Coordinates of C-alpha atoms in Angstrom, one line a residue:
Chain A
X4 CA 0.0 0.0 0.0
X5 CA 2.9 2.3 1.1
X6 CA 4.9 1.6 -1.9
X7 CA 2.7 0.2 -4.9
X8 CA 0.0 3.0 -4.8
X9 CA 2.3 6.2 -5.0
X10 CA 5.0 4.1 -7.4
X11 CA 1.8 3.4 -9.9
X12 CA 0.8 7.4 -9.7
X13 CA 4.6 8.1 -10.2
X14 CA 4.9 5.6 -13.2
X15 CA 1.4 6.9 -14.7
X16 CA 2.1 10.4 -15.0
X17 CA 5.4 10.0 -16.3
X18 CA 4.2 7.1 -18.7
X19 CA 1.6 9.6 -20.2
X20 CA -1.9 8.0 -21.2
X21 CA -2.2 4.7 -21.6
X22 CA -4.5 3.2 -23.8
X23 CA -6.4 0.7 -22.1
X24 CA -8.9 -0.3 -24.6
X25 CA -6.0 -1.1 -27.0
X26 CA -5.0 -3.4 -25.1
X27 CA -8.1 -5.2 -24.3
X28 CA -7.8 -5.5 -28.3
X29 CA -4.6 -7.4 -28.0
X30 CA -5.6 -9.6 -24.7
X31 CA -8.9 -11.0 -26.8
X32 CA -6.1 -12.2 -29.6
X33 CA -4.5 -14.1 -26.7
X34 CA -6.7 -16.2 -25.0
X35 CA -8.3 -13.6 -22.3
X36 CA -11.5 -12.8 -22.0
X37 CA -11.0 -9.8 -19.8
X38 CA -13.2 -11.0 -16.7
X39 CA -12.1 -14.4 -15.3
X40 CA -8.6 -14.0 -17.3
X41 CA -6.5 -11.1 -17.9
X42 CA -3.2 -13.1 -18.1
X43 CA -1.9 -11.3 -21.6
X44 CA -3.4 -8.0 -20.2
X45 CA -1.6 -7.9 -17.0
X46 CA 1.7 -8.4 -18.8
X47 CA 0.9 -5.6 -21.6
X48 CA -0.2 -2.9 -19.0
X49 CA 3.5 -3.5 -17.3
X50 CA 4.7 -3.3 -20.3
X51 CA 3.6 0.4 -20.8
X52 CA 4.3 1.1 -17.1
X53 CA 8.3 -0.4 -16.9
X54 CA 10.3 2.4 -18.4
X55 CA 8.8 5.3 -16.1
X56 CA 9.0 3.1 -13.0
X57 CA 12.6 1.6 -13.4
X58 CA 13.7 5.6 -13.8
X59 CA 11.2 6.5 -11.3
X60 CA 14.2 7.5 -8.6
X61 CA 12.4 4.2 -6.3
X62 CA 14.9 2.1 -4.8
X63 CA 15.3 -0.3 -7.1
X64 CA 14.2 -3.4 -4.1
X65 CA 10.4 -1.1 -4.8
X66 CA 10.4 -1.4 -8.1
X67 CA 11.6 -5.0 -7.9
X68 CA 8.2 -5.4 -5.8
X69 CA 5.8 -3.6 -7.5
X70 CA 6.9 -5.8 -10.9
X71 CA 6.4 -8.6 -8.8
X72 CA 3.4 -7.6 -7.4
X73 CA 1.8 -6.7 -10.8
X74 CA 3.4 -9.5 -12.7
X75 CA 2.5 -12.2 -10.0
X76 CA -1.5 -11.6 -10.1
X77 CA -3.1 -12.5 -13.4
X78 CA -6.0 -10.3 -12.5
X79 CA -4.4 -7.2 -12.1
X80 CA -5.5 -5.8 -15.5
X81 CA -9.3 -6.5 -14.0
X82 CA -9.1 -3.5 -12.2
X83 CA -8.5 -1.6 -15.5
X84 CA -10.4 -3.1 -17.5
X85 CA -13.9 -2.7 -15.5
X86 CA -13.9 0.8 -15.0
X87 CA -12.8 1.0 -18.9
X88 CA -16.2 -1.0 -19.8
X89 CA -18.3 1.3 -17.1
X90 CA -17.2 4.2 -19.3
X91 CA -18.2 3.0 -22.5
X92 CA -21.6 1.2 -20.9
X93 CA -22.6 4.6 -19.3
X94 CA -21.7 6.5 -22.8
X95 CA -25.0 4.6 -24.2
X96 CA -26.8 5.3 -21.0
X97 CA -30.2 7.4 -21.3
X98 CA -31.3 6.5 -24.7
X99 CA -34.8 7.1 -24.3
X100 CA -37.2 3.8 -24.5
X101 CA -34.0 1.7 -25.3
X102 CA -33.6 -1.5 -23.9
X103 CA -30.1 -1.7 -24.1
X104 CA -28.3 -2.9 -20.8
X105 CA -26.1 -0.3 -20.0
X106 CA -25.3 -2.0 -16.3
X107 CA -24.9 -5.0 -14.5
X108 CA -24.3 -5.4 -10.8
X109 CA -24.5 -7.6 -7.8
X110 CA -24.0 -6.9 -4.0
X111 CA -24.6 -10.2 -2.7
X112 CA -27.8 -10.4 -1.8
X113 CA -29.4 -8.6 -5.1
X114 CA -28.8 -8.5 -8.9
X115 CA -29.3 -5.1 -10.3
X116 CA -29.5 -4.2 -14.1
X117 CA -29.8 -0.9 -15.6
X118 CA -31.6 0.0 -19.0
X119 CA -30.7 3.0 -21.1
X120 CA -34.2 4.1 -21.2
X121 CA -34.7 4.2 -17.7
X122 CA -31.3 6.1 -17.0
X123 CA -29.8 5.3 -13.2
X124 CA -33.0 3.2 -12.1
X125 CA -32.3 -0.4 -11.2
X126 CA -34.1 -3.7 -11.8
X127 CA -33.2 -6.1 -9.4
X128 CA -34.2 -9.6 -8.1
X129 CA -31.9 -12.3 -5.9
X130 CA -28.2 -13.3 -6.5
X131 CA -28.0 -16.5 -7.9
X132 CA -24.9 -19.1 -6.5
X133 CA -22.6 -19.3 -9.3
X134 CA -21.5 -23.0 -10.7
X135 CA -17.4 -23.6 -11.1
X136 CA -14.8 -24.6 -9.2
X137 CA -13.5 -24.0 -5.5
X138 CA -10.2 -23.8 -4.5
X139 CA -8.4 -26.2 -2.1
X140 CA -11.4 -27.4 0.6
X141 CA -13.7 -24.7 0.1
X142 CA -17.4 -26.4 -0.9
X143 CA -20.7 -24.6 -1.9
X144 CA -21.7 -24.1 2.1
X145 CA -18.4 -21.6 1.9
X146 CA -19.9 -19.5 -1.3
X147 CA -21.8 -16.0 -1.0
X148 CA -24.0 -15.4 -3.7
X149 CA -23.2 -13.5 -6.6
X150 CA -21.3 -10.1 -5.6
X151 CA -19.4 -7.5 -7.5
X152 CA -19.4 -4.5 -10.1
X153 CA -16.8 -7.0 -12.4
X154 CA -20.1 -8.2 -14.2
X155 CA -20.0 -4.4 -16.3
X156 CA -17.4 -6.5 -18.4
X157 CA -20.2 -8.7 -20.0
X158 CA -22.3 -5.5 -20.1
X159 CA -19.5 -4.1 -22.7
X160 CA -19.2 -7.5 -24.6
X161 CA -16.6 -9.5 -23.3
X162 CA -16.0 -11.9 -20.0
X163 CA -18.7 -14.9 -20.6
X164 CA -19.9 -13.1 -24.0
X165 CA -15.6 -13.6 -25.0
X166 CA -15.9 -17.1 -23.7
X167 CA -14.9 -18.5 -27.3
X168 CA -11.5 -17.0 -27.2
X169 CA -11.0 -17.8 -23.7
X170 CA -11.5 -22.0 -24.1
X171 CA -8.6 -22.6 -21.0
X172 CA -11.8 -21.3 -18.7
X173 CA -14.3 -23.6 -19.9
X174 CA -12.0 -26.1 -19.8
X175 CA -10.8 -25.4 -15.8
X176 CA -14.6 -25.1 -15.1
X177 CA -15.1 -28.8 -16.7
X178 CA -16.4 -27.9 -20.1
X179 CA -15.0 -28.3 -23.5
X180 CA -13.8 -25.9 -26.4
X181 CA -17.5 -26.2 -28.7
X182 CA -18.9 -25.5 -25.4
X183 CA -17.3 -22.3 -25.3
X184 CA -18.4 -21.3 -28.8
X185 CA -22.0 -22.2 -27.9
X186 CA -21.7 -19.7 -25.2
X187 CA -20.7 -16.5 -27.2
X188 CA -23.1 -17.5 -29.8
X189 CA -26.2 -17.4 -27.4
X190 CA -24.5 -14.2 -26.8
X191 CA -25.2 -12.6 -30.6
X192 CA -28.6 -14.2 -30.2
X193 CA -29.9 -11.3 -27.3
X194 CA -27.3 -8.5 -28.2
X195 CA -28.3 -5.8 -30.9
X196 CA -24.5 -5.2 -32.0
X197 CA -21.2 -6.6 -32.5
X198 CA -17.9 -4.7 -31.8
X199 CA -15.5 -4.7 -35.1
X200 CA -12.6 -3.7 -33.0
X201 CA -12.5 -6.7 -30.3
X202 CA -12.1 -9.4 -32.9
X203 CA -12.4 -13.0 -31.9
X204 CA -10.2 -15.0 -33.7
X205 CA -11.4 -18.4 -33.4
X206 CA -14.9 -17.1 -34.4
X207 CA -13.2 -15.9 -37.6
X208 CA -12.5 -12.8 -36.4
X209 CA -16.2 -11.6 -35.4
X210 CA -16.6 -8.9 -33.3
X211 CA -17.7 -9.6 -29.8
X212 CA -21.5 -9.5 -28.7
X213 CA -22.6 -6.0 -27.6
X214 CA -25.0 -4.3 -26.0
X215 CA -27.9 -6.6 -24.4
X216 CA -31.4 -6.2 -25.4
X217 CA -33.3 -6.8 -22.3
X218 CA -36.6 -7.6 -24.7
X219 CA -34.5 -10.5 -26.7
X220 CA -33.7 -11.7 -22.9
X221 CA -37.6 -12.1 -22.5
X222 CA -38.2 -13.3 -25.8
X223 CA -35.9 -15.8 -26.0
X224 CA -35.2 -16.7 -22.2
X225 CA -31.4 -17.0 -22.6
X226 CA -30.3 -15.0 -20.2
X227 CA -26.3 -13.0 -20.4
X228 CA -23.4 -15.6 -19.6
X229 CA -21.0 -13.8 -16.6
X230 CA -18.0 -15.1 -15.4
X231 CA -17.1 -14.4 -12.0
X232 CA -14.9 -14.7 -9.2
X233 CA -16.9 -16.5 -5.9
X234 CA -16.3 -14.9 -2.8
X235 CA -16.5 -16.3 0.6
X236 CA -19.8 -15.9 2.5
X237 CA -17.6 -15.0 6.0
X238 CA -15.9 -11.5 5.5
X239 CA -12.7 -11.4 4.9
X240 CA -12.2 -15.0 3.1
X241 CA -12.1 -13.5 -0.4
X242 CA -11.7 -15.7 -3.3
X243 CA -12.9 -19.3 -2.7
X244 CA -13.1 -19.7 -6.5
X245 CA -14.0 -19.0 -10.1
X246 CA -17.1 -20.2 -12.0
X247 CA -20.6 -19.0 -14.3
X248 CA -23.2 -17.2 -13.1
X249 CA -26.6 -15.5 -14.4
X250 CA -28.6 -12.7 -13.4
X251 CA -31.9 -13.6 -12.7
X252 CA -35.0 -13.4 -15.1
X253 CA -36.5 -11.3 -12.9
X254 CA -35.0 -8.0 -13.5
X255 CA -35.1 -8.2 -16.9
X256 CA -39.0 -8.3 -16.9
X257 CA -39.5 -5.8 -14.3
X258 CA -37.0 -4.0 -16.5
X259 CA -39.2 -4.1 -19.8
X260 CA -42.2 -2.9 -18.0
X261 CA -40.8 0.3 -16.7
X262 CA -40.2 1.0 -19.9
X263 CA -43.6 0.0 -21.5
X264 CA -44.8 2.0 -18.8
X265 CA -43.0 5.0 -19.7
X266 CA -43.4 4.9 -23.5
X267 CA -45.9 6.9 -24.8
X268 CA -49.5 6.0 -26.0
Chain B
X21 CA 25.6 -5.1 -27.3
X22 CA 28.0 -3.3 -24.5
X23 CA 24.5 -3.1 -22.0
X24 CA 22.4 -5.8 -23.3
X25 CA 24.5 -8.9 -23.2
X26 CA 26.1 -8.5 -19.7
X27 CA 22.5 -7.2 -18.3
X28 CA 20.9 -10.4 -19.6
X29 CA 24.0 -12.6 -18.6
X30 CA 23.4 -11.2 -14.7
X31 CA 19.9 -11.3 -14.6
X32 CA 19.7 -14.6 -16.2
X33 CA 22.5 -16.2 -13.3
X34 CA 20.6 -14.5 -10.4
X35 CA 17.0 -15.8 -11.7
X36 CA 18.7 -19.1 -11.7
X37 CA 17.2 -21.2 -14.0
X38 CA 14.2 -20.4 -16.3
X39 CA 11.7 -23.0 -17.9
X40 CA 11.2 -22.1 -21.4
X41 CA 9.4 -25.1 -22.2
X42 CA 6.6 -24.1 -19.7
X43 CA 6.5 -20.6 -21.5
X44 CA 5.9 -22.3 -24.6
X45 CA 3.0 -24.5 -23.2
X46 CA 1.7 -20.9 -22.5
X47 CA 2.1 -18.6 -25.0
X48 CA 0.6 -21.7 -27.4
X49 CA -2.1 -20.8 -25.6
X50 CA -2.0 -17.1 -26.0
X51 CA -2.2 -16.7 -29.8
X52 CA 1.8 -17.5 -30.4
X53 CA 2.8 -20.1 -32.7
X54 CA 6.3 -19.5 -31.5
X55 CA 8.0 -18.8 -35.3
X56 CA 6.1 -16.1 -36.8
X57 CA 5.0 -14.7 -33.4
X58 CA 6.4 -14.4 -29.9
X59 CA 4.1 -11.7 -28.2
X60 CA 2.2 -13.6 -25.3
X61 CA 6.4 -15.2 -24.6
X62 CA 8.0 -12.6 -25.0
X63 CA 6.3 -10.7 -22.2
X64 CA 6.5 -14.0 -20.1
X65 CA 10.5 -14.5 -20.7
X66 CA 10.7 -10.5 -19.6
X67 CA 8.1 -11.4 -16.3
X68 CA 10.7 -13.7 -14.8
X69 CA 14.4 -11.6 -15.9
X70 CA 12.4 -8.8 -14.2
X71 CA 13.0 -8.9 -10.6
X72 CA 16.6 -9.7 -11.2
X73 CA 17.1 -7.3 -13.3
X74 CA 15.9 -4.3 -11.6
X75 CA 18.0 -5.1 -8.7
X76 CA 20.8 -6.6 -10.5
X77 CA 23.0 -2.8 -9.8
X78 CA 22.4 -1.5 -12.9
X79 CA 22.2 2.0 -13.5
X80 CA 18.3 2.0 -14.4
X81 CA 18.5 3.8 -17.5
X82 CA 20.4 0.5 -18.5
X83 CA 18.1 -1.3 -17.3
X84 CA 15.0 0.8 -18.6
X85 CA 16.9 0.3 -21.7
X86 CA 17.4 -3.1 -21.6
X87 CA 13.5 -3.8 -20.8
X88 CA 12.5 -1.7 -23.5
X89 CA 14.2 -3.8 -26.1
X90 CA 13.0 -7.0 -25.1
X91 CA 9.8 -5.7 -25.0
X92 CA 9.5 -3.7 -28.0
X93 CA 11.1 -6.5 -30.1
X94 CA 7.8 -9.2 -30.2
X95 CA 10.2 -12.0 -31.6
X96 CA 12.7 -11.8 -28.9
X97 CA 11.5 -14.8 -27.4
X98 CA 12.2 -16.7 -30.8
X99 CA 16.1 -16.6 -29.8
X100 CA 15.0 -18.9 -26.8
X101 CA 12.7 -20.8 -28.9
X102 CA 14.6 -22.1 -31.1
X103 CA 17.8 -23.9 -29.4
X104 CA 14.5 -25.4 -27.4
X105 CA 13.7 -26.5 -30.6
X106 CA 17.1 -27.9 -31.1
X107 CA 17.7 -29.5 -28.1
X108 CA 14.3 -31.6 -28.1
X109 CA 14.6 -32.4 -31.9
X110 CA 18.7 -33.8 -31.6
X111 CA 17.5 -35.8 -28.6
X112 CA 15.3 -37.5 -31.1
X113 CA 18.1 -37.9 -34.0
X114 CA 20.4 -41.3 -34.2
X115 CA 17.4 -44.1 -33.9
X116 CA 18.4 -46.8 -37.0
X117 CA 16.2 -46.7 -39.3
X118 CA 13.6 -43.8 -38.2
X119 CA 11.9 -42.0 -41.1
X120 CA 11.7 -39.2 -38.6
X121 CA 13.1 -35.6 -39.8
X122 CA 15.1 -34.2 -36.5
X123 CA 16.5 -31.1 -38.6
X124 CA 15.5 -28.3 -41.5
X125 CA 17.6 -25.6 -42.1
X126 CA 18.5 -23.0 -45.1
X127 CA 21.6 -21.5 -46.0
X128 CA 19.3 -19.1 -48.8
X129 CA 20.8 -22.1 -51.5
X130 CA 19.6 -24.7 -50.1
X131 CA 17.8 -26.3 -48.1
X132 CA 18.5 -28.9 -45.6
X133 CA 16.9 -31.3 -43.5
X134 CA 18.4 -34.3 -41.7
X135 CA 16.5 -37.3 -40.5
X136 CA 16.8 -39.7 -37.2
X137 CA 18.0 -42.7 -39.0
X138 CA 21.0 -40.9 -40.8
X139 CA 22.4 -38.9 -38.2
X140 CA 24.5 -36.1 -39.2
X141 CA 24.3 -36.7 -42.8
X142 CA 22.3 -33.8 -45.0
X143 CA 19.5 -34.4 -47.7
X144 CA 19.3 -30.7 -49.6
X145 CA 17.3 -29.3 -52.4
X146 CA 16.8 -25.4 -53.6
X147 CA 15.6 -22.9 -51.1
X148 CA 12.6 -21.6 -52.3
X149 CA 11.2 -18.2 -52.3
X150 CA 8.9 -17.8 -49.5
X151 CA 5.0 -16.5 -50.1
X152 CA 3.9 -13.6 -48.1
X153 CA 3.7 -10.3 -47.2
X154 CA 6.4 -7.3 -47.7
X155 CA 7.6 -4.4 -45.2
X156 CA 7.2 -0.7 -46.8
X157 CA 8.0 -0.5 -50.6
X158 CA 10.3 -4.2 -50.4
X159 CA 8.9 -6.8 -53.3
X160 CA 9.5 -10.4 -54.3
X161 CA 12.6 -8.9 -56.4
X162 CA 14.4 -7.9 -53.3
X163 CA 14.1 -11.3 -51.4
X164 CA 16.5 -13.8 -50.9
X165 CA 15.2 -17.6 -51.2
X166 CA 14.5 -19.2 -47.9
X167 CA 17.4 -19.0 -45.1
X168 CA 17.8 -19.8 -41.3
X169 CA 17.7 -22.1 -38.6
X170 CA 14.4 -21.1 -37.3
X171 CA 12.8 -24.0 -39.5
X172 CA 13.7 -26.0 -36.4
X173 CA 10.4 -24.7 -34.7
X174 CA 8.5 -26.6 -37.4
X175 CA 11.0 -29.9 -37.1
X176 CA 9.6 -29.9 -33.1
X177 CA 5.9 -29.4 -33.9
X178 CA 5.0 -25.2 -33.4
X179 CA 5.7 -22.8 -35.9
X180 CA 3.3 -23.3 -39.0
X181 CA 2.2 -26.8 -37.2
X182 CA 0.9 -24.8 -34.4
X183 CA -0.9 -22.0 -37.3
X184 CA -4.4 -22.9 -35.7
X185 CA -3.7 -21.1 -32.6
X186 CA -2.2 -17.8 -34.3
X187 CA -4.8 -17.0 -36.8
X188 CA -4.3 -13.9 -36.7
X189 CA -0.6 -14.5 -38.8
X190 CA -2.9 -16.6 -41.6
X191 CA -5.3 -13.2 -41.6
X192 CA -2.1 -11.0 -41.8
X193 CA -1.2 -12.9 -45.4
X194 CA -4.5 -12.7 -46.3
X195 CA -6.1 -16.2 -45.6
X196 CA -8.5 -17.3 -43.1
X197 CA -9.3 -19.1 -39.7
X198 CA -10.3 -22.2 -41.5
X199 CA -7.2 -21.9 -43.7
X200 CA -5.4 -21.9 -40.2
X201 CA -6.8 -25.0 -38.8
X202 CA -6.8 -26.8 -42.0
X203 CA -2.8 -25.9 -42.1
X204 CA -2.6 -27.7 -38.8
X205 CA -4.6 -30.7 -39.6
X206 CA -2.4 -31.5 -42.8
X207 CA 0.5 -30.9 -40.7
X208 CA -1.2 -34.3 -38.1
X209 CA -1.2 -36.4 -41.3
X210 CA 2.4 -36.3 -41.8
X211 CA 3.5 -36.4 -38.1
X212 CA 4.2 -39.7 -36.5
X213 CA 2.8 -38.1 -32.9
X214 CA 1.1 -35.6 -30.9
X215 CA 2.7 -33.2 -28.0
X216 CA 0.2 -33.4 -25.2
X217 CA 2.0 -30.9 -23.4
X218 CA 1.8 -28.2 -26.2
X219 CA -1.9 -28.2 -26.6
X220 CA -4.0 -26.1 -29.0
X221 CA -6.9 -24.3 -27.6
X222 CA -8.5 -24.3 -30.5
X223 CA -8.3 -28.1 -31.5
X224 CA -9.9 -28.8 -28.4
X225 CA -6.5 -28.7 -26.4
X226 CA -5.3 -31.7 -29.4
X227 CA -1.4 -31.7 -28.7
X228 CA 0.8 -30.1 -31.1
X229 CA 1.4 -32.4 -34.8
X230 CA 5.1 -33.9 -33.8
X231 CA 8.4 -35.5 -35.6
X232 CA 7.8 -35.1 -39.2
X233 CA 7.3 -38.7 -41.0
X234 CA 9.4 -38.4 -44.0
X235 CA 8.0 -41.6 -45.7
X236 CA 4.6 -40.2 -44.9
X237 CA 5.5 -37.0 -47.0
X238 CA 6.4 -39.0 -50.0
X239 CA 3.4 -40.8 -49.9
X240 CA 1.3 -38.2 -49.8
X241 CA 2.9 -35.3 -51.7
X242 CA 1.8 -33.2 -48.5
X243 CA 4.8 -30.8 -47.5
X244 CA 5.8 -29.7 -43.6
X245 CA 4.5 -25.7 -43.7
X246 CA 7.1 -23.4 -42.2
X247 CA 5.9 -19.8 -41.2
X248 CA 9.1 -17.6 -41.8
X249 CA 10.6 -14.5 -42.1
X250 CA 12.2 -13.2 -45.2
X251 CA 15.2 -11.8 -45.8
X252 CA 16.7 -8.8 -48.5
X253 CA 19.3 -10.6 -51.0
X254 CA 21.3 -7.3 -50.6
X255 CA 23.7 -8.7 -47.2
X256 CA 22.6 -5.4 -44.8
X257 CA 19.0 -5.1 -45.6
X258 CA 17.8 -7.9 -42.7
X259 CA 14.1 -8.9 -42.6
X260 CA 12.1 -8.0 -45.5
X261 CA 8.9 -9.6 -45.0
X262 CA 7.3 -12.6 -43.3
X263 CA 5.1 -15.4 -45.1
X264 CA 4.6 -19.1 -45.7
X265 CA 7.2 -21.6 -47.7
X266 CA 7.5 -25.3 -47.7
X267 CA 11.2 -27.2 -48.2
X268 CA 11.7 -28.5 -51.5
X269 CA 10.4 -32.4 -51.8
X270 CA 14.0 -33.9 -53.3
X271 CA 15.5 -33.7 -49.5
X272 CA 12.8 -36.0 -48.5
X273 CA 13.5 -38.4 -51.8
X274 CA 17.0 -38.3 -50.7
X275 CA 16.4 -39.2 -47.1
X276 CA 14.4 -42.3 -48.1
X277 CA 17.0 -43.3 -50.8
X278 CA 19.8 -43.1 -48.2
X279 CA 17.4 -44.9 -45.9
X280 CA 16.7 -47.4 -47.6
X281 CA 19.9 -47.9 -49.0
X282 CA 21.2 -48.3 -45.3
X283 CA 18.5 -50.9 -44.4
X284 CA 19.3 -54.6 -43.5
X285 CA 18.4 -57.2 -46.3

């Protein structure tokens, strides 16, 4: 805390800006879907940051650490990458009468969504359990239900909509390469775009699945793919594991009739 | 030269020793096929020099220096790849009477493979000019036929065996995903074996097409694909271009003559 925070700030400034969204370009070219693996993404962000920190004027046992640090968690581009996606989400926020899902959330207890039509209101309905894998003895009884703001990575296309360039997840979580296709097809089915820049190769360079259309959700009853880290249900456990999750349907049709509500007559 | 070499010699003795085996089981699955391109191991050879390297005493603009030149260069990684290559595929040479090619190689006259059952001896044909694309205003007139030792990443299985996990080098000469994975399929049917350990995502995590069956080439015409660089004829120039080029089929004739010639009656 002492020495990473202030040698980050250091290293930023002097680095100039950084263009995070570039490299979420390159990470989906190498097997990271940007929620449940930022392995390529972690290493390309220290990348940008090396020059300015080694020259920083830190003692060079610091710098030693903070490479370490960064290098040694595979999630650290996460942290990046979610408040990159909340940026472009709330960009399409306030459309009026779409039903475009500008937010996904969870706090535990509920699931919230948010609807460009309806601006900063929230839908909500339970957290589900998510279904993957525990590390060393933790079990189900140890699992809290759904929490965290990481699911705004599916909002803006990739995590569990990615899953098909990201097969070493479905894989760890028990399933198999086609599966992971299937999932970023179901994907195209409820989104109303595709984004040209965040190619996926092994769908023949396709653009990833954008922007969810809370009415296909209904329609069709597939509901958005997320996944997630699982945290402990006893504070202060953290991670107990990684798995898949979904929001529940519920949101999504209290959703649709605020906005069939609101639209006019 | 004066910083880079004795900075990489110290950081490489105080790391102690680094497996580059396990960064190719990596970056194989990170969109590198480990000839053509190095981007995912690159980054992973420069994660574990780091630590050494800051500390290592350095003055750290050297340092700075010396990071930014691994990291800017996305095929240093190559210059470890290849003596892998090497060491894996001379384990492999000297078994009597094994079809099995151990070695290719081009001088930019020839080219040269050698195969298990004859040892040191070489079976050589023309180099041939390699098809792909060219840097800035260079042409087919400025390239030199087919040279270097790189061809050894192909002899042990990645390289343009591995193409289904790099599309994106297929897209860069203008072909396709399917082009990719049908590359790598061809490549099974002349292989003897599989590498487990070097799986391809996008196979469904099938191991790497391994130890080149010269008989099996004759039989079926089908030639090993090597994904290359290519070099100006003018000695100075250096790279030129990168792109796709196949040995010519008289060293494999040759091997099998000599082969058989050798075998007990």
């Amino acid at each position: 805390g002492d020495v990473l925070g202030p040698a980050l700030q250091t290293s930023t400034r002097a680095t100039g800006s950084i263009d995070i969204l570039s490299i979420v370009v390159q990470m989906i070219q190498m097997g990271d879907e940007g929620h449940n693996r930022n392995r390529a993404g972690t290493l390309m962000l220290l990348k940008e940051w090396l020059p300015s920190l080694i020259t920083s004027g830190l003692a060079s046992s610091d710098v030693s650490d903070v490479v370490s640090f960064v290098s040694g968690n595979d999630h650290f581009f996460l942290n990046l990458v979610m408040p990159a996606c909340k940026l472009m989400t709330r960009a399409g926020n306030g459309v009026a009468g779409s039903t475009v899902v500008t937010t996904m959330a969870r706090n535990g207890t509920d699931f919230g969504i948010q609807v460009s039509g309806c601006g900063e209101q929230w839908f909500t309905g339970p957290a589900q359990l998510a279904d993957g894998l525990y590390l060393g003895s933790y079990g189900p009884a140890d699992a809290n239900p759904d929490i965290g703001d990481s699911a705004i990575t599916e909002t803006a296309g990739i995590g569990g909509f990615a899953m098909a360039t990201a097969p070493a997840i479905v894989r760890f979580v028990g399933g198999t390469v086609p599966d992971a296709i299937a999932t970023t097809r179901r994907m195209y089915d409820i989104c109303v775009g595709e984004n040209p820049r965040w190619a996926l190769p092994i769908m023949d360079f396709r653009g990833t699945p954008t922007g969810i259309d809370a009415t296909t959700v209904l329609r069709t009853g597939s509901l958005p793919q997320i996944n997630t880290g699982m945290a402990g249900k006893v504070a202060g456990l953290g991670q107990i594991g990684a798995g898949l999750v979904t929001p529940p349907m519920e949101c999504f049709v209290a959703a649709i009739d605020a906005l069939a509500a609101a639209a006019p007559r």
